[in-house]
Amino acid sequence: DAMVIQNPRYQVTQFGKPVTLSCSQTLNHNVMYWYQQKSSQAPKLLFHYYDKDFNNEADTPDNFQSRRPNTSFCFLDIRSPGLGDAAMYLCATSRSGEHGYTFGSGTRLTVV
Amino acid sequence: EDQVTQSPEALRLQEGESSSLNCSYTVSGLRGLFWYRQDPGKGPEFLFTLYSAGEEKEKERLKATLTKKESFLHITAPKPEDSATYLCAVQAYGNKLVFGAGTILRVKS
């Protein structure tokens, strides 16, 4: 089945230690998104790639970066995680932004 | 600024007790309104897309409706397996989805 896969499902990192979350997709969708979702809150868009074009949300902290080496993969890098970055990170894909998104199962990040 | 407000924040129902969830929105140029179901510790799962006022979509015990200012997700005779968080999102020009905080639904047998 075509899908969006996020690894790992759970990630524990130390305060200030860089961490990378990964997302892969077999849907051949050209747009990939990263959302941050804290407990009982709405998912918040961090950035997205439309093909190779990177689009950063205005209020996304500089501590967050992303890479998309090819159509299938996208990475979220957190350079110096703080306690406030603990959250569920959701990767999603769409075909040119149309007809909604397909989400992965998410990565739960804990910062200790 | 595009905004989505969902109510209630949490809803407890007895099995078989029908009810509705509300999603009110403010958006410039609605391209679509989406309902997702999210189980604990998982990513959102797509349920419905609505594009224009008056449109309705149904799936099993769920029915989504849309007006110019809000959408309702009606749940008929719910079962415990319908327990989840239901997220509403709007898509405006620019294609980004803006989500509400969700309604946590608990159905007791």
PDB file of C-alpha atoms in Angstrom:
ATOM      1  CA  ASP A   1       0.000   0.000   0.000  1.00  0.00           C
ATOM      2  CA  ALA A   2       1.207   3.490  -0.821  1.00  0.00           C
ATOM      3  CA  MET A   3       1.930   5.360   2.340  1.00  0.00           C
ATOM      4  CA  VAL A   4       3.855   7.909   4.374  1.00  0.00           C
ATOM      5  CA  ILE A   5       6.356   6.405   6.809  1.00  0.00           C
ATOM      6  CA  GLN A   6       7.988   8.244   9.669  1.00  0.00           C
ATOM      7  CA  ASN A   7      10.985   7.035  11.615  1.00  0.00           C
ATOM      8  CA  PRO A   8      11.486   6.622  14.434  1.00  0.00           C
ATOM      9  CA  ARG A   9       8.061   6.432  16.089  1.00  0.00           C
ATOM     10  CA  TYR A  10       9.569   7.590  19.369  1.00  0.00           C
ATOM     11  CA  GLN A  11      12.729   9.649  19.821  1.00  0.00           C
ATOM     12  CA  VAL A  12      14.334  10.698  23.082  1.00  0.00           C
ATOM     13  CA  THR A  13      17.072  13.308  22.848  1.00  0.00           C
ATOM     14  CA  GLN A  14      19.093  15.332  25.304  1.00  0.00           C
ATOM     15  CA  PHE A  15      18.609  19.048  25.740  1.00  0.00           C
ATOM     16  CA  GLY A  16      20.768  20.771  23.116  1.00  0.00           C
ATOM     17  CA  LYS A  17      21.727  17.593  21.229  1.00  0.00           C
ATOM     18  CA  PRO A  18      20.908  17.737  17.499  1.00  0.00           C
ATOM     19  CA  VAL A  19      18.275  15.309  16.309  1.00  0.00           C
ATOM     20  CA  THR A  20      16.945  14.308  12.892  1.00  0.00           C
ATOM     21  CA  LEU A  21      13.518  12.909  12.109  1.00  0.00           C
ATOM     22  CA  SER A  22      12.833  11.213   8.794  1.00  0.00           C
ATOM     23  CA  CYS A  23       9.859  10.811   6.493  1.00  0.00           C
ATOM     24  CA  SER A  24       9.516   8.739   3.348  1.00  0.00           C
ATOM     25  CA  GLN A  25       6.608   8.323   0.953  1.00  0.00           C
ATOM     26  CA  THR A  26       5.623   5.913  -1.790  1.00  0.00           C
ATOM     27  CA  LEU A  27       2.752   8.071  -3.092  1.00  0.00           C
ATOM     28  CA  ASN A  28       4.965  10.050  -5.492  1.00  0.00           C
ATOM     29  CA  HIS A  29       3.419  13.248  -4.168  1.00  0.00           C
ATOM     30  CA  ASN A  30       5.352  16.398  -5.035  1.00  0.00           C
ATOM     31  CA  VAL A  31       4.575  18.342  -1.856  1.00  0.00           C
ATOM     32  CA  MET A  32       5.814  17.338   1.608  1.00  0.00           C
ATOM     33  CA  TYR A  33       4.994  19.072   4.891  1.00  0.00           C
ATOM     34  CA  TRP A  34       6.214  19.051   8.476  1.00  0.00           C
ATOM     35  CA  TYR A  35       3.781  19.831  11.270  1.00  0.00           C
ATOM     36  CA  GLN A  36       4.399  20.153  14.999  1.00  0.00           C
ATOM     37  CA  GLN A  37       1.579  19.055  17.308  1.00  0.00           C
ATOM     38  CA  LYS A  38       1.715  19.611  21.041  1.00  0.00           C
ATOM     39  CA  SER A  39      -0.673  17.932  23.440  1.00  0.00           C
ATOM     40  CA  SER A  40      -4.324  18.930  22.876  1.00  0.00           C
ATOM     41  CA  GLN A  41      -3.301  21.560  20.306  1.00  0.00           C
ATOM     42  CA  ALA A  42      -3.825  21.975  16.596  1.00  0.00           C
ATOM     43  CA  PRO A  43      -1.083  20.744  14.291  1.00  0.00           C
ATOM     44  CA  LYS A  44       1.098  23.726  13.374  1.00  0.00           C
ATOM     45  CA  LEU A  45       2.796  23.928   9.993  1.00  0.00           C
ATOM     46  CA  LEU A  46       6.568  24.383  10.258  1.00  0.00           C
ATOM     47  CA  PHE A  47       7.515  24.295   6.560  1.00  0.00           C
ATOM     48  CA  HIS A  48       6.869  22.518   3.317  1.00  0.00           C
ATOM     49  CA  TYR A  49       8.594  21.567   0.088  1.00  0.00           C
ATOM     50  CA  TYR A  50       6.758  22.128  -3.169  1.00  0.00           C
ATOM     51  CA  ASP A  51       8.897  19.960  -5.441  1.00  0.00           C
ATOM     52  CA  LYS A  52      12.394  21.232  -4.585  1.00  0.00           C
ATOM     53  CA  ASP A  53      11.233  24.655  -3.413  1.00  0.00           C
ATOM     54  CA  PHE A  54      11.492  25.131   0.336  1.00  0.00           C
ATOM     55  CA  ASN A  55       8.807  27.241   2.050  1.00  0.00           C
ATOM     56  CA  ASN A  56       9.344  28.271   5.653  1.00  0.00           C
ATOM     57  CA  GLU A  57       6.515  29.551   7.857  1.00  0.00           C
ATOM     58  CA  ALA A  58       7.248  33.006   9.243  1.00  0.00           C
ATOM     59  CA  ASP A  59       7.057  31.901  12.877  1.00  0.00           C
ATOM     60  CA  THR A  60       9.091  28.697  12.563  1.00  0.00           C
ATOM     61  CA  PRO A  61      12.126  29.007  14.856  1.00  0.00           C
ATOM     62  CA  ASP A  62      15.575  29.039  13.220  1.00  0.00           C
ATOM     63  CA  ASN A  63      16.353  25.958  15.327  1.00  0.00           C
ATOM     64  CA  PHE A  64      14.266  23.920  12.880  1.00  0.00           C
ATOM     65  CA  GLN A  65      15.553  23.042   9.433  1.00  0.00           C
ATOM     66  CA  SER A  66      14.575  20.634   6.715  1.00  0.00           C
ATOM     67  CA  ARG A  67      16.137  18.735   3.820  1.00  0.00           C
ATOM     68  CA  ARG A  68      14.558  16.986   0.879  1.00  0.00           C
ATOM     69  CA  PRO A  69      17.243  15.052  -1.018  1.00  0.00           C
ATOM     70  CA  ASN A  70      14.742  13.487  -3.443  1.00  0.00           C
ATOM     71  CA  THR A  71      10.999  13.164  -4.078  1.00  0.00           C
ATOM     72  CA  SER A  72      10.565  10.304  -1.632  1.00  0.00           C
ATOM     73  CA  PHE A  73      12.420  11.530   1.446  1.00  0.00           C
ATOM     74  CA  CYS A  74      12.254  14.547   3.717  1.00  0.00           C
ATOM     75  CA  PHE A  75      14.114  15.212   6.970  1.00  0.00           C
ATOM     76  CA  LEU A  76      13.445  17.493   9.913  1.00  0.00           C
ATOM     77  CA  ASP A  77      16.562  18.660  11.748  1.00  0.00           C
ATOM     78  CA  ILE A  78      16.372  20.259  15.172  1.00  0.00           C
ATOM     79  CA  ARG A  79      19.741  21.837  15.818  1.00  0.00           C
ATOM     80  CA  SER A  80      19.523  22.417  19.565  1.00  0.00           C
ATOM     81  CA  PRO A  81      16.355  20.924  21.024  1.00  0.00           C
ATOM     82  CA  GLY A  82      14.851  22.644  24.020  1.00  0.00           C
ATOM     83  CA  LEU A  83      12.258  21.326  26.446  1.00  0.00           C
ATOM     84  CA  GLY A  84       9.616  23.307  24.564  1.00  0.00           C
ATOM     85  CA  ASP A  85      10.297  21.319  21.397  1.00  0.00           C
ATOM     86  CA  ALA A  86       8.882  18.135  22.884  1.00  0.00           C
ATOM     87  CA  ALA A  87       5.916  17.287  20.671  1.00  0.00           C
ATOM     88  CA  MET A  88       4.531  14.975  18.028  1.00  0.00           C
ATOM     89  CA  TYR A  89       6.048  15.753  14.625  1.00  0.00           C
ATOM     90  CA  LEU A  90       3.846  14.895  11.685  1.00  0.00           C
ATOM     91  CA  CYS A  91       4.928  14.507   8.081  1.00  0.00           C
ATOM     92  CA  ALA A  92       2.306  14.848   5.363  1.00  0.00           C
ATOM     93  CA  THR A  93       2.220  14.740   1.570  1.00  0.00           C
ATOM     94  CA  SER A  94      -0.070  15.988  -1.153  1.00  0.00           C
ATOM     95  CA  ARG A  95      -0.268  16.134  -4.926  1.00  0.00           C
ATOM     96  CA  SER A  96       0.291  19.801  -5.705  1.00  0.00           C
ATOM     97  CA  GLY A  97      -1.585  20.764  -2.543  1.00  0.00           C
ATOM     98  CA  GLU A  98      -4.851  19.440  -3.876  1.00  0.00           C
ATOM     99  CA  HIS A  99      -7.447  17.327  -2.154  1.00  0.00           C
ATOM    100  CA  GLY A 100      -5.984  17.346   1.319  1.00  0.00           C
ATOM    101  CA  TYR A 101      -2.973  15.634   2.778  1.00  0.00           C
ATOM    102  CA  THR A 102      -1.888  12.104   3.646  1.00  0.00           C
ATOM    103  CA  PHE A 103      -0.213  11.917   7.031  1.00  0.00           C
ATOM    104  CA  GLY A 104       2.356   9.588   8.506  1.00  0.00           C
ATOM    105  CA  SER A 105       1.964   8.097  11.965  1.00  0.00           C
ATOM    106  CA  GLY A 106       4.182  10.762  13.506  1.00  0.00           C
ATOM    107  CA  THR A 107       7.335  10.822  15.643  1.00  0.00           C
ATOM    108  CA  ARG A 108       6.908  11.541  19.344  1.00  0.00           C
ATOM    109  CA  LEU A 109       9.941  13.590  20.455  1.00  0.00           C
ATOM    110  CA  THR A 110      10.909  13.744  24.114  1.00  0.00           C
ATOM    111  CA  VAL A 111      13.645  16.125  25.284  1.00  0.00           C
ATOM    112  CA  VAL A 112      15.384  15.276  28.567  1.00  0.00           C
TER     113      VAL A 112
ATOM    114  CA  GLU B   1      -5.687  35.442   9.144  1.00  0.00           C
ATOM    115  CA  ASP B   2      -7.300  32.053   8.569  1.00  0.00           C
ATOM    116  CA  GLN B   3      -8.783  30.593  11.765  1.00  0.00           C
ATOM    117  CA  VAL B   4     -10.533  27.389  12.737  1.00  0.00           C
ATOM    118  CA  THR B   5     -12.383  26.895  16.017  1.00  0.00           C
ATOM    119  CA  GLN B   6     -13.779  23.535  17.073  1.00  0.00           C
ATOM    120  CA  SER B   7     -16.349  22.869  19.764  1.00  0.00           C
ATOM    121  CA  PRO B   8     -16.808  21.283  22.149  1.00  0.00           C
ATOM    122  CA  GLU B   9     -13.227  20.573  23.251  1.00  0.00           C
ATOM    123  CA  ALA B  10     -14.333  17.211  24.608  1.00  0.00           C
ATOM    124  CA  LEU B  11     -17.516  15.188  24.311  1.00  0.00           C
ATOM    125  CA  ARG B  12     -18.597  12.091  26.213  1.00  0.00           C
ATOM    126  CA  LEU B  13     -21.402  10.001  24.766  1.00  0.00           C
ATOM    127  CA  GLN B  14     -23.086   6.772  25.646  1.00  0.00           C
ATOM    128  CA  GLU B  15     -23.055   4.147  22.944  1.00  0.00           C
ATOM    129  CA  GLY B  16     -25.964   4.884  20.611  1.00  0.00           C
ATOM    130  CA  GLU B  17     -26.306   8.527  21.715  1.00  0.00           C
ATOM    131  CA  SER B  18     -26.121  10.660  18.552  1.00  0.00           C
ATOM    132  CA  SER B  19     -24.512  14.109  18.581  1.00  0.00           C
ATOM    133  CA  SER B  20     -22.678  16.708  16.472  1.00  0.00           C
ATOM    134  CA  LEU B  21     -19.258  18.328  16.487  1.00  0.00           C
ATOM    135  CA  ASN B  22     -18.851  21.898  15.290  1.00  0.00           C
ATOM    136  CA  CYS B  23     -16.114  23.555  13.237  1.00  0.00           C
ATOM    137  CA  SER B  24     -16.414  27.279  12.629  1.00  0.00           C
ATOM    138  CA  TYR B  25     -13.958  28.981  10.332  1.00  0.00           C
ATOM    139  CA  THR B  26     -12.760  32.308   9.037  1.00  0.00           C
ATOM    140  CA  VAL B  27     -10.871  32.068   5.792  1.00  0.00           C
ATOM    141  CA  SER B  28     -10.302  34.180   2.715  1.00  0.00           C
ATOM    142  CA  GLY B  29     -11.216  32.051  -0.251  1.00  0.00           C
ATOM    143  CA  LEU B  30     -12.131  28.586   0.974  1.00  0.00           C
ATOM    144  CA  ARG B  31     -10.818  25.881  -1.320  1.00  0.00           C
ATOM    145  CA  GLY B  32     -11.859  22.991   0.874  1.00  0.00           C
ATOM    146  CA  LEU B  33     -12.748  21.921   4.395  1.00  0.00           C
ATOM    147  CA  PHE B  34     -11.364  18.658   5.703  1.00  0.00           C
ATOM    148  CA  TRP B  35     -12.245  16.344   8.550  1.00  0.00           C
ATOM    149  CA  TYR B  36      -9.653  13.996   9.990  1.00  0.00           C
ATOM    150  CA  ARG B  37      -9.750  11.386  12.732  1.00  0.00           C
ATOM    151  CA  GLN B  38      -6.719  11.061  14.992  1.00  0.00           C
ATOM    152  CA  ASP B  39      -6.191   8.156  17.370  1.00  0.00           C
ATOM    153  CA  PRO B  40      -3.822   8.597  20.353  1.00  0.00           C
ATOM    154  CA  GLY B  41      -0.167   8.548  19.302  1.00  0.00           C
ATOM    155  CA  LYS B  42      -0.992   8.367  15.579  1.00  0.00           C
ATOM    156  CA  GLY B  43      -1.192  10.688  12.615  1.00  0.00           C
ATOM    157  CA  PRO B  44      -4.491  12.126  11.355  1.00  0.00           C
ATOM    158  CA  GLU B  45      -6.541   9.855   9.101  1.00  0.00           C
ATOM    159  CA  PHE B  46      -8.563  11.458   6.317  1.00  0.00           C
ATOM    160  CA  LEU B  47     -12.352  11.297   6.582  1.00  0.00           C
ATOM    161  CA  PHE B  48     -14.029  13.885   4.317  1.00  0.00           C
ATOM    162  CA  THR B  49     -13.476  16.856   2.051  1.00  0.00           C
ATOM    163  CA  LEU B  50     -16.226  19.452   1.519  1.00  0.00           C
ATOM    164  CA  TYR B  51     -15.863  22.139  -1.119  1.00  0.00           C
ATOM    165  CA  SER B  52     -18.998  24.280  -1.161  1.00  0.00           C
ATOM    166  CA  ALA B  53     -21.846  25.363   1.114  1.00  0.00           C
ATOM    167  CA  GLY B  54     -24.676  22.866   1.135  1.00  0.00           C
ATOM    168  CA  GLU B  55     -22.440  19.903   0.401  1.00  0.00           C
ATOM    169  CA  GLU B  56     -22.785  16.741   2.525  1.00  0.00           C
ATOM    170  CA  LYS B  57     -20.659  13.594   2.755  1.00  0.00           C
ATOM    171  CA  GLU B  58     -21.393  10.355   4.615  1.00  0.00           C
ATOM    172  CA  LYS B  59     -19.318   7.422   5.768  1.00  0.00           C
ATOM    173  CA  GLU B  60     -20.779   4.742   8.016  1.00  0.00           C
ATOM    174  CA  ARG B  61     -22.000   6.531  11.170  1.00  0.00           C
ATOM    175  CA  LEU B  62     -20.471   9.878  10.210  1.00  0.00           C
ATOM    176  CA  LYS B  63     -21.976  12.684   8.155  1.00  0.00           C
ATOM    177  CA  ALA B  64     -20.260  15.988   7.424  1.00  0.00           C
ATOM    178  CA  THR B  65     -22.073  19.148   6.328  1.00  0.00           C
ATOM    179  CA  LEU B  66     -20.852  22.586   5.297  1.00  0.00           C
ATOM    180  CA  THR B  67     -22.242  26.116   5.422  1.00  0.00           C
ATOM    181  CA  LYS B  68     -20.516  29.380   4.585  1.00  0.00           C
ATOM    182  CA  LYS B  69     -19.278  29.792   8.163  1.00  0.00           C
ATOM    183  CA  GLU B  70     -19.153  26.344   9.734  1.00  0.00           C
ATOM    184  CA  SER B  71     -19.141  22.612   9.313  1.00  0.00           C
ATOM    185  CA  PHE B  72     -20.748  19.918  11.397  1.00  0.00           C
ATOM    186  CA  LEU B  73     -19.702  16.329  11.882  1.00  0.00           C
ATOM    187  CA  HIS B  74     -22.799  14.363  12.865  1.00  0.00           C
ATOM    188  CA  ILE B  75     -22.274  11.033  14.600  1.00  0.00           C
ATOM    189  CA  THR B  76     -25.273   8.704  14.524  1.00  0.00           C
ATOM    190  CA  ALA B  77     -25.529   5.876  17.065  1.00  0.00           C
ATOM    191  CA  PRO B  78     -21.817   5.968  17.936  1.00  0.00           C
ATOM    192  CA  LYS B  79     -19.861   2.946  19.065  1.00  0.00           C
ATOM    193  CA  PRO B  80     -16.837   2.816  21.408  1.00  0.00           C
ATOM    194  CA  GLU B  81     -14.539   2.392  18.388  1.00  0.00           C
ATOM    195  CA  ASP B  82     -15.561   5.879  17.254  1.00  0.00           C
ATOM    196  CA  SER B  83     -13.629   7.290  20.225  1.00  0.00           C
ATOM    197  CA  ALA B  84     -10.853   9.539  18.860  1.00  0.00           C
ATOM    198  CA  THR B  85      -9.932  13.175  18.336  1.00  0.00           C
ATOM    199  CA  TYR B  86     -11.677  14.699  15.327  1.00  0.00           C
ATOM    200  CA  LEU B  87      -9.771  17.461  13.579  1.00  0.00           C
ATOM    201  CA  CYS B  88     -11.174  20.025  11.188  1.00  0.00           C
ATOM    202  CA  ALA B  89      -8.948  21.914   8.737  1.00  0.00           C
ATOM    203  CA  VAL B  90      -9.497  24.548   6.064  1.00  0.00           C
ATOM    204  CA  GLN B  91      -7.562  25.016   2.876  1.00  0.00           C
ATOM    205  CA  ALA B  92      -7.426  28.504   1.407  1.00  0.00           C
ATOM    206  CA  TYR B  93      -5.588  29.910  -1.588  1.00  0.00           C
ATOM    207  CA  GLY B  94      -1.957  28.898  -1.176  1.00  0.00           C
ATOM    208  CA  ASN B  95      -3.105  25.369  -0.395  1.00  0.00           C
ATOM    209  CA  LYS B  96      -1.898  25.196   3.193  1.00  0.00           C
ATOM    210  CA  LEU B  97      -4.129  23.377   5.666  1.00  0.00           C
ATOM    211  CA  VAL B  98      -4.953  25.289   8.858  1.00  0.00           C
ATOM    212  CA  PHE B  99      -6.191  23.040  11.635  1.00  0.00           C
ATOM    213  CA  GLY B 100      -8.461  23.472  14.606  1.00  0.00           C
ATOM    214  CA  ALA B 101      -7.458  22.055  17.999  1.00  0.00           C
ATOM    215  CA  GLY B 102      -9.891  19.164  17.654  1.00  0.00           C
ATOM    216  CA  THR B 103     -12.733  17.605  19.617  1.00  0.00           C
ATOM    217  CA  ILE B 104     -11.898  14.631  21.824  1.00  0.00           C
ATOM    218  CA  LEU B 105     -14.768  12.152  21.575  1.00  0.00           C
ATOM    219  CA  ARG B 106     -15.243   9.344  24.107  1.00  0.00           C
ATOM    220  CA  VAL B 107     -18.015   6.817  23.575  1.00  0.00           C
ATOM    221  CA  LYS B 108     -18.800   4.542  26.517  1.00  0.00           C
ATOM    222  CA  SER B 109     -20.514   1.198  26.183  1.00  0.00           C
TER     223      SER B 109
END
